[in-house]
Amino acid sequence: MYSSLVADPPLIREPLHAPVAHLIRGGVVEGIHYGSVVVLGADGHVRFQLGDIEAAFYPRSALKPVQAVAMVRAGLPLDGELLSLTAASHSGEERHLAGARRILELAGVGEDALRNVPDMPYDPVVRDEWVRESRPPSRLAQNCSGKHAAMLYTCVLNDWPLEGYLDPGHPLQQAIAEIVEDLTGQRIAQVTVDGCGAPLFSVSLHGLARAGARITSAAPGTPEARVADAMRAHAEMASGAGRDVAALMRAVPGLLAKDGFEGVQVAALPDGRSVAVKIADGANRARVPVAAAALAWAGVDPSVLAEFQGEALLGGGREVGRVRPVRSLEPVVVSACA
């Protein structure tokens, strides 16, 4: 289904995004979100595309399942909740902090070895509790702490130096880059620094969808399948209570879903059907309904996606409109201003 050959890197250019979602208020299109969408069939072929799926872009945290696969391939022995946390953009709940501490304990290193950026919890309710309790930002609370703890553990297991583990030239990051290229099927176009301080690899939206498909369709027991199984079984460890990606995985049997900052979403089913979304302005309110519409295009029953089909727009405290995918994305064609 997927070739083992690695293609040339995607072109670095201004993406040719297209309208993907409308803000419809009182029957009028009030605003438009631009972006790009790709839907792959189980055979790996593109079934639907909108916008620019081949330009270089940064997947942000949507690439974390790939990074987790790379660490498992390098010997990381985690499974279950802790492996899910390895691929997480977590909310900073106590279970997430406890899990990151447990990974560090298994590695035999302390919190001071982490090099992610200290931050407050991502979840606003949890963050407000921290503020009330006058708790300072911490590396454990930052949403990528599970990934960073696992990176340190992987270094320990391979006798790689802990110092400089975030340097793109470090053996760990070189190993991760190799798997990024393997699973996306293309060379990395550019390397920069993600918000947490880790290297961030630029691929295409098409490549991200391929990586999701290869992870979910892998044979049982492989590193890819272990990551997919862990995230699906422990969706809240990969995100948090009340997060849309966890709800999406609960709603669609067998689905693996991962979001990323700046409006990125990847989701894939066990048979290799997959979708990837990039919202040009980074809006979550567009990411969720567009991803749901893409999944309907991939063959998911639209009825199980109803809760993800766009947030309400309020006027005077009541619903007067909704954020909706553009007509070409809708599983059922309706009037653009209905």
CSV table of C-alpha atoms in Angstrom, one decimal:
chain,number,residue,atom,x,y,z
A,1,MET,CA,0.0,0.0,0.0
A,2,TYR,CA,2.7,2.5,0.9
A,3,SER,CA,6.1,2.5,-0.8
A,4,SER,CA,9.3,2.2,1.3
A,5,LEU,CA,10.9,4.9,-0.9
A,6,VAL,CA,11.3,8.3,0.5
A,7,ALA,CA,10.4,11.1,-1.8
A,8,ASP,CA,12.0,14.5,-2.2
A,9,PRO,CA,11.0,17.1,0.4
A,10,PRO,CA,8.0,19.3,-0.1
A,11,LEU,CA,8.5,22.7,-1.6
A,12,ILE,CA,8.8,25.6,0.8
A,13,ARG,CA,6.3,28.1,-0.5
A,14,GLU,CA,3.3,30.2,0.5
A,15,PRO,CA,0.5,27.6,0.8
A,16,LEU,CA,-2.3,27.9,-1.6
A,17,HIS,CA,-5.0,27.5,1.0
A,18,ALA,CA,-8.7,27.5,0.1
A,19,PRO,CA,-11.9,28.3,2.1
A,20,VAL,CA,-12.6,25.3,4.4
A,21,ALA,CA,-15.2,26.7,6.9
A,22,HIS,CA,-17.8,29.4,7.0
A,23,LEU,CA,-19.1,31.4,10.0
A,24,ILE,CA,-22.8,31.6,9.2
A,25,ARG,CA,-24.7,34.1,11.2
A,26,GLY,CA,-28.4,34.6,10.5
A,27,GLY,CA,-28.1,32.9,7.1
A,28,VAL,CA,-25.2,35.1,6.0
A,29,VAL,CA,-21.6,34.1,5.7
A,30,GLU,CA,-20.0,36.4,8.2
A,31,GLY,CA,-16.4,35.1,8.0
A,32,ILE,CA,-14.3,32.5,6.2
A,33,HIS,CA,-11.5,30.2,7.5
A,34,TYR,CA,-9.0,29.2,4.9
A,35,GLY,CA,-6.9,26.0,5.1
A,36,SER,CA,-6.1,22.7,3.5
A,37,VAL,CA,-7.6,19.2,3.8
A,38,VAL,CA,-6.6,15.7,2.5
A,39,VAL,CA,-8.5,12.4,2.8
A,40,LEU,CA,-6.7,9.2,2.0
A,41,GLY,CA,-8.4,5.9,1.3
A,42,ALA,CA,-7.4,2.5,2.7
A,43,ASP,CA,-5.2,2.0,-0.4
A,44,GLY,CA,-3.2,5.2,0.3
A,45,HIS,CA,-4.6,7.1,-2.6
A,46,VAL,CA,-6.0,10.6,-2.2
A,47,ARG,CA,-9.8,10.5,-2.1
A,48,PHE,CA,-10.4,14.2,-1.5
A,49,GLN,CA,-8.2,17.3,-1.3
A,50,LEU,CA,-8.9,20.9,-0.8
A,51,GLY,CA,-6.3,23.7,-0.7
A,52,ASP,CA,-2.6,22.9,-0.8
A,53,ILE,CA,-1.7,19.4,0.5
A,54,GLU,CA,1.9,19.3,-0.9
A,55,ALA,CA,3.5,22.5,0.4
A,56,ALA,CA,5.9,22.3,3.3
A,57,PHE,CA,4.3,23.1,6.7
A,58,TYR,CA,4.9,22.4,10.4
A,59,PRO,CA,2.6,19.7,11.9
A,60,ARG,CA,3.4,20.9,15.4
A,61,SER,CA,2.1,18.5,18.0
A,62,ALA,CA,0.2,16.4,15.5
A,63,LEU,CA,3.6,14.9,14.8
A,64,LYS,CA,4.0,13.5,18.3
A,65,PRO,CA,2.7,10.0,17.5
A,66,VAL,CA,5.5,9.8,14.9
A,67,GLN,CA,8.0,10.9,17.5
A,68,ALA,CA,6.7,8.3,19.9
A,69,VAL,CA,7.0,5.6,17.3
A,70,ALA,CA,10.6,6.6,16.8
A,71,MET,CA,11.4,6.3,20.5
A,72,VAL,CA,9.7,2.9,20.7
A,73,ARG,CA,11.8,1.8,17.7
A,74,ALA,CA,14.8,3.0,19.7
A,75,GLY,CA,14.0,0.8,22.6
A,76,LEU,CA,11.5,2.8,24.7
A,77,PRO,CA,9.7,0.1,26.7
A,78,LEU,CA,6.6,2.0,27.7
A,79,ASP,CA,3.0,0.9,27.0
A,80,GLY,CA,-0.5,1.9,28.1
A,81,GLU,CA,-0.9,5.2,29.9
A,82,LEU,CA,2.7,6.2,29.9
A,83,LEU,CA,3.2,5.6,26.2
A,84,SER,CA,0.0,7.6,25.5
A,85,LEU,CA,1.5,10.4,27.6
A,86,THR,CA,4.7,10.2,25.5
A,87,ALA,CA,2.6,11.3,22.5
A,88,ALA,CA,0.6,13.8,24.4
A,89,SER,CA,-0.2,17.5,24.4
A,90,HIS,CA,-1.6,17.1,27.9
A,91,SER,CA,-3.8,19.4,29.9
A,92,GLY,CA,-1.6,19.5,33.0
A,93,GLU,CA,-3.9,17.5,35.2
A,94,GLU,CA,-2.3,15.8,38.2
A,95,ARG,CA,-2.4,12.4,36.4
A,96,HIS,CA,-0.3,13.9,33.6
A,97,LEU,CA,2.3,15.3,36.0
A,98,ALA,CA,2.4,12.0,37.9
A,99,GLY,CA,2.9,10.1,34.6
A,100,ALA,CA,5.8,12.3,33.6
A,101,ARG,CA,7.4,11.9,37.0
A,102,ARG,CA,7.0,8.1,36.6
A,103,ILE,CA,8.8,8.1,33.3
A,104,LEU,CA,11.6,10.2,34.8
A,105,GLU,CA,11.8,7.7,37.7
A,106,LEU,CA,12.1,4.8,35.2
A,107,ALA,CA,14.9,6.7,33.5
A,108,GLY,CA,16.7,7.4,36.7
A,109,VAL,CA,16.8,11.1,36.1
A,110,GLY,CA,15.3,14.1,37.9
A,111,GLU,CA,13.0,16.9,36.7
A,112,ASP,CA,16.0,19.2,36.4
A,113,ALA,CA,17.1,17.2,33.3
A,114,LEU,CA,14.0,18.3,31.4
A,115,ARG,CA,14.7,21.1,28.9
A,116,ASN,CA,11.1,21.9,27.8
A,117,VAL,CA,9.9,25.4,28.6
A,118,PRO,CA,8.3,25.9,32.1
A,119,ASP,CA,4.7,26.7,31.7
A,120,MET,CA,1.3,26.7,33.4
A,121,PRO,CA,-1.2,23.8,32.7
A,122,TYR,CA,-2.8,24.0,29.2
A,123,ASP,CA,-6.3,23.4,30.5
A,124,PRO,CA,-7.9,26.7,31.6
A,125,VAL,CA,-9.7,25.2,34.6
A,126,VAL,CA,-6.5,23.5,35.9
A,127,ARG,CA,-4.5,26.7,35.1
A,128,ASP,CA,-6.9,28.8,37.1
A,129,GLU,CA,-6.5,26.4,40.1
A,130,TRP,CA,-2.7,26.9,39.9
A,131,VAL,CA,-3.1,30.6,39.8
A,132,ARG,CA,-5.4,30.5,42.9
A,133,GLU,CA,-2.8,28.3,44.7
A,134,SER,CA,0.1,30.6,43.6
A,135,ARG,CA,1.8,27.7,41.9
A,136,PRO,CA,4.6,28.8,39.6
A,137,PRO,CA,5.1,27.5,36.0
A,138,SER,CA,6.9,24.2,35.8
A,139,ARG,CA,8.4,21.9,33.2
A,140,LEU,CA,6.2,19.1,34.3
A,141,ALA,CA,3.1,21.2,33.8
A,142,GLN,CA,4.0,22.2,30.3
A,143,ASN,CA,1.9,20.1,27.8
A,144,CYS,CA,4.9,18.3,26.2
A,145,SER,CA,6.5,17.0,29.4
A,146,GLY,CA,5.6,13.4,28.7
A,147,LYS,CA,7.4,13.5,25.4
A,148,HIS,CA,10.4,15.2,27.0
A,149,ALA,CA,10.6,12.7,29.8
A,150,ALA,CA,10.4,9.8,27.3
A,151,MET,CA,13.1,11.5,25.2
A,152,LEU,CA,15.4,11.4,28.3
A,153,TYR,CA,14.5,7.8,29.0
A,154,THR,CA,15.3,6.8,25.4
A,155,CYS,CA,18.7,8.6,25.7
A,156,VAL,CA,19.4,6.6,28.9
A,157,LEU,CA,18.5,3.3,27.3
A,158,ASN,CA,20.8,4.0,24.3
A,159,ASP,CA,23.7,5.5,26.3
A,160,TRP,CA,23.2,8.8,24.5
A,161,PRO,CA,24.1,12.0,26.3
A,162,LEU,CA,21.3,13.7,28.2
A,163,GLU,CA,22.9,17.1,27.6
A,164,GLY,CA,21.8,18.6,24.4
A,165,TYR,CA,19.1,16.1,23.8
A,166,LEU,CA,17.1,18.7,21.9
A,167,ASP,CA,19.9,19.6,19.5
A,168,PRO,CA,18.9,18.5,16.0
A,169,GLY,CA,22.3,16.9,15.7
A,170,HIS,CA,21.8,14.8,18.8
A,171,PRO,CA,21.5,11.0,18.1
A,172,LEU,CA,18.0,11.0,19.5
A,173,GLN,CA,16.8,13.7,17.2
A,174,GLN,CA,18.5,12.2,14.3
A,175,ALA,CA,16.7,8.9,15.0
A,176,ILE,CA,13.4,10.7,15.2
A,177,ALA,CA,14.1,12.6,12.0
A,178,GLU,CA,14.7,9.3,10.2
A,179,ILE,CA,11.4,7.9,11.3
A,180,VAL,CA,9.6,11.1,10.4
A,181,GLU,CA,10.9,10.6,6.9
A,182,ASP,CA,10.1,6.9,6.9
A,183,LEU,CA,6.5,7.3,8.0
A,184,THR,CA,5.6,10.4,6.0
A,185,GLY,CA,7.4,9.0,2.9
A,186,GLN,CA,9.3,12.2,2.2
A,187,ARG,CA,12.4,14.1,3.1
A,188,ILE,CA,12.1,16.8,5.8
A,189,ALA,CA,12.0,20.2,4.1
A,190,GLN,CA,13.1,22.3,7.1
A,191,VAL,CA,13.9,22.0,10.8
A,192,THR,CA,13.1,24.7,13.3
A,193,VAL,CA,12.2,24.8,17.1
A,194,ASP,CA,8.8,23.9,18.4
A,195,GLY,CA,7.2,25.8,21.3
A,196,CYS,CA,8.5,23.3,23.8
A,197,GLY,CA,12.1,23.6,22.6
A,198,ALA,CA,12.2,20.3,20.6
A,199,PRO,CA,13.2,20.2,17.0
A,200,LEU,CA,10.2,20.6,14.7
A,201,PHE,CA,10.2,19.0,11.3
A,202,SER,CA,8.5,20.4,8.2
A,203,VAL,CA,6.7,17.9,5.9
A,204,SER,CA,3.5,18.2,3.8
A,205,LEU,CA,-0.1,17.7,4.9
A,206,HIS,CA,-0.2,14.7,2.6
A,207,GLY,CA,2.9,13.3,4.3
A,208,LEU,CA,1.3,13.8,7.7
A,209,ALA,CA,-1.8,11.8,6.6
A,210,ARG,CA,0.4,9.0,5.3
A,211,ALA,CA,2.2,8.8,8.6
A,212,GLY,CA,-1.2,8.6,10.5
A,213,ALA,CA,-2.3,5.8,8.1
A,214,ARG,CA,0.9,3.8,8.5
A,215,ILE,CA,0.7,4.0,12.3
A,216,THR,CA,-2.9,2.8,12.6
A,217,SER,CA,-2.6,0.1,9.9
A,218,ALA,CA,0.6,-1.4,11.2
A,219,ALA,CA,0.8,-5.1,12.3
A,220,PRO,CA,0.0,-5.8,15.9
A,221,GLY,CA,2.9,-5.6,18.3
A,222,THR,CA,4.9,-3.2,16.1
A,223,PRO,CA,6.1,0.1,17.5
A,224,GLU,CA,3.4,1.9,15.4
A,225,ALA,CA,0.6,-0.4,16.7
A,226,ARG,CA,1.8,0.0,20.3
A,227,VAL,CA,1.6,3.8,20.0
A,228,ALA,CA,-1.8,3.7,18.3
A,229,ASP,CA,-3.2,1.2,20.9
A,230,ALA,CA,-1.9,3.2,23.8
A,231,MET,CA,-3.4,6.5,22.6
A,232,ARG,CA,-6.7,5.0,21.7
A,233,ALA,CA,-7.0,3.1,25.0
A,234,HIS,CA,-5.9,6.1,27.1
A,235,ALA,CA,-7.2,9.1,25.1
A,236,GLU,CA,-7.3,11.4,28.1
A,237,MET,CA,-3.6,10.8,28.8
A,238,ALA,CA,-2.8,11.9,25.3
A,239,SER,CA,-4.9,15.1,25.8
A,240,GLY,CA,-7.1,15.7,28.8
A,241,ALA,CA,-10.6,15.6,30.2
A,242,GLY,CA,-13.0,17.5,28.0
A,243,ARG,CA,-10.6,17.7,25.0
A,244,ASP,CA,-12.1,17.3,21.6
A,245,VAL,CA,-9.5,14.8,20.4
A,246,ALA,CA,-10.2,12.5,23.3
A,247,ALA,CA,-14.0,12.8,22.6
A,248,LEU,CA,-13.4,12.1,18.9
A,249,MET,CA,-11.4,8.9,19.6
A,250,ARG,CA,-14.2,7.7,22.0
A,251,ALA,CA,-16.9,8.5,19.4
A,252,VAL,CA,-15.3,6.7,16.4
A,253,PRO,CA,-14.2,3.1,17.1
A,254,GLY,CA,-10.6,2.5,16.3
A,255,LEU,CA,-9.8,6.1,15.5
A,256,LEU,CA,-6.4,7.6,16.3
A,257,ALA,CA,-6.5,11.4,16.5
A,258,LYS,CA,-3.9,14.0,17.4
A,259,ASP,CA,-4.2,17.8,17.2
A,260,GLY,CA,-1.5,20.4,17.0
A,261,PHE,CA,-1.2,24.1,17.6
A,262,GLU,CA,-2.0,26.4,14.7
A,263,GLY,CA,-5.0,24.5,13.5
A,264,VAL,CA,-3.5,21.1,12.7
A,265,GLN,CA,-5.3,17.8,13.0
A,266,VAL,CA,-4.5,14.2,11.9
A,267,ALA,CA,-6.8,11.3,12.3
A,268,ALA,CA,-6.6,7.7,11.0
A,269,LEU,CA,-8.6,4.5,11.1
A,270,PRO,CA,-7.2,0.9,11.5
A,271,ASP,CA,-7.7,0.1,7.8
A,272,GLY,CA,-5.4,3.0,6.7
A,273,ARG,CA,-8.1,5.6,5.9
A,274,SER,CA,-6.8,8.9,7.2
A,275,VAL,CA,-7.3,12.6,7.1
A,276,ALA,CA,-5.2,15.7,7.8
A,277,VAL,CA,-6.3,19.3,8.3
A,278,LYS,CA,-4.5,22.6,8.5
A,279,ILE,CA,-6.4,25.7,9.3
A,280,ALA,CA,-4.5,28.7,8.0
A,281,ASP,CA,-5.3,31.1,10.8
A,282,GLY,CA,-4.9,28.4,13.5
A,283,ALA,CA,-8.5,28.5,14.7
A,284,ASN,CA,-9.7,25.5,16.7
A,285,ARG,CA,-13.3,26.4,16.0
A,286,ALA,CA,-12.6,25.6,12.4
A,287,ARG,CA,-10.3,22.6,13.0
A,288,VAL,CA,-12.8,20.5,14.7
A,289,PRO,CA,-15.8,20.7,12.2
A,290,VAL,CA,-13.4,20.5,9.2
A,291,ALA,CA,-11.8,17.4,10.6
A,292,ALA,CA,-15.2,15.8,11.3
A,293,ALA,CA,-16.3,16.6,7.7
A,294,ALA,CA,-13.1,15.0,6.4
A,295,LEU,CA,-13.7,11.9,8.4
A,296,ALA,CA,-17.2,11.7,6.9
A,297,TRP,CA,-15.6,11.9,3.5
A,298,ALA,CA,-13.4,9.0,4.6
A,299,GLY,CA,-16.5,6.9,5.3
A,300,VAL,CA,-17.2,7.5,9.0
A,301,ASP,CA,-20.9,7.6,9.8
A,302,PRO,CA,-21.8,11.3,10.0
A,303,SER,CA,-24.2,10.5,12.8
A,304,VAL,CA,-21.4,9.7,15.2
A,305,LEU,CA,-19.7,12.9,14.3
A,306,ALA,CA,-22.7,15.2,15.0
A,307,GLU,CA,-21.2,16.7,18.1
A,308,PHE,CA,-18.1,17.8,16.2
A,309,GLN,CA,-19.8,19.6,13.3
A,310,GLY,CA,-19.3,23.2,14.4
A,311,GLU,CA,-19.7,25.4,17.5
A,312,ALA,CA,-22.7,27.7,17.8
A,313,LEU,CA,-22.5,31.4,17.2
A,314,LEU,CA,-24.5,33.4,19.7
A,315,GLY,CA,-26.5,36.5,19.5
A,316,GLY,CA,-28.1,37.9,22.6
A,317,GLY,CA,-27.3,34.6,24.4
A,318,ARG,CA,-29.0,32.4,21.8
A,319,GLU,CA,-27.8,30.5,18.8
A,320,VAL,CA,-28.1,32.5,15.6
A,321,GLY,CA,-25.5,30.7,13.5
A,322,ARG,CA,-22.8,28.1,13.4
A,323,VAL,CA,-19.3,27.4,12.2
A,324,ARG,CA,-19.7,25.0,9.3
A,325,PRO,CA,-17.4,23.3,6.8
A,326,VAL,CA,-17.7,24.6,3.3
A,327,ARG,CA,-20.2,22.9,1.0
A,328,SER,CA,-17.6,20.8,-0.8
A,329,LEU,CA,-16.6,19.3,2.5
A,330,GLU,CA,-20.1,18.6,3.8
A,331,PRO,CA,-21.1,14.9,3.8
A,332,VAL,CA,-24.5,16.0,2.6
A,333,VAL,CA,-24.7,18.9,0.2
A,334,VAL,CA,-26.7,21.8,1.6
A,335,SER,CA,-27.0,25.5,0.8
A,336,ALA,CA,-23.9,27.5,1.8
A,337,CYS,CA,-26.0,30.0,3.8
A,338,ALA,CA,-28.6,27.6,5.3
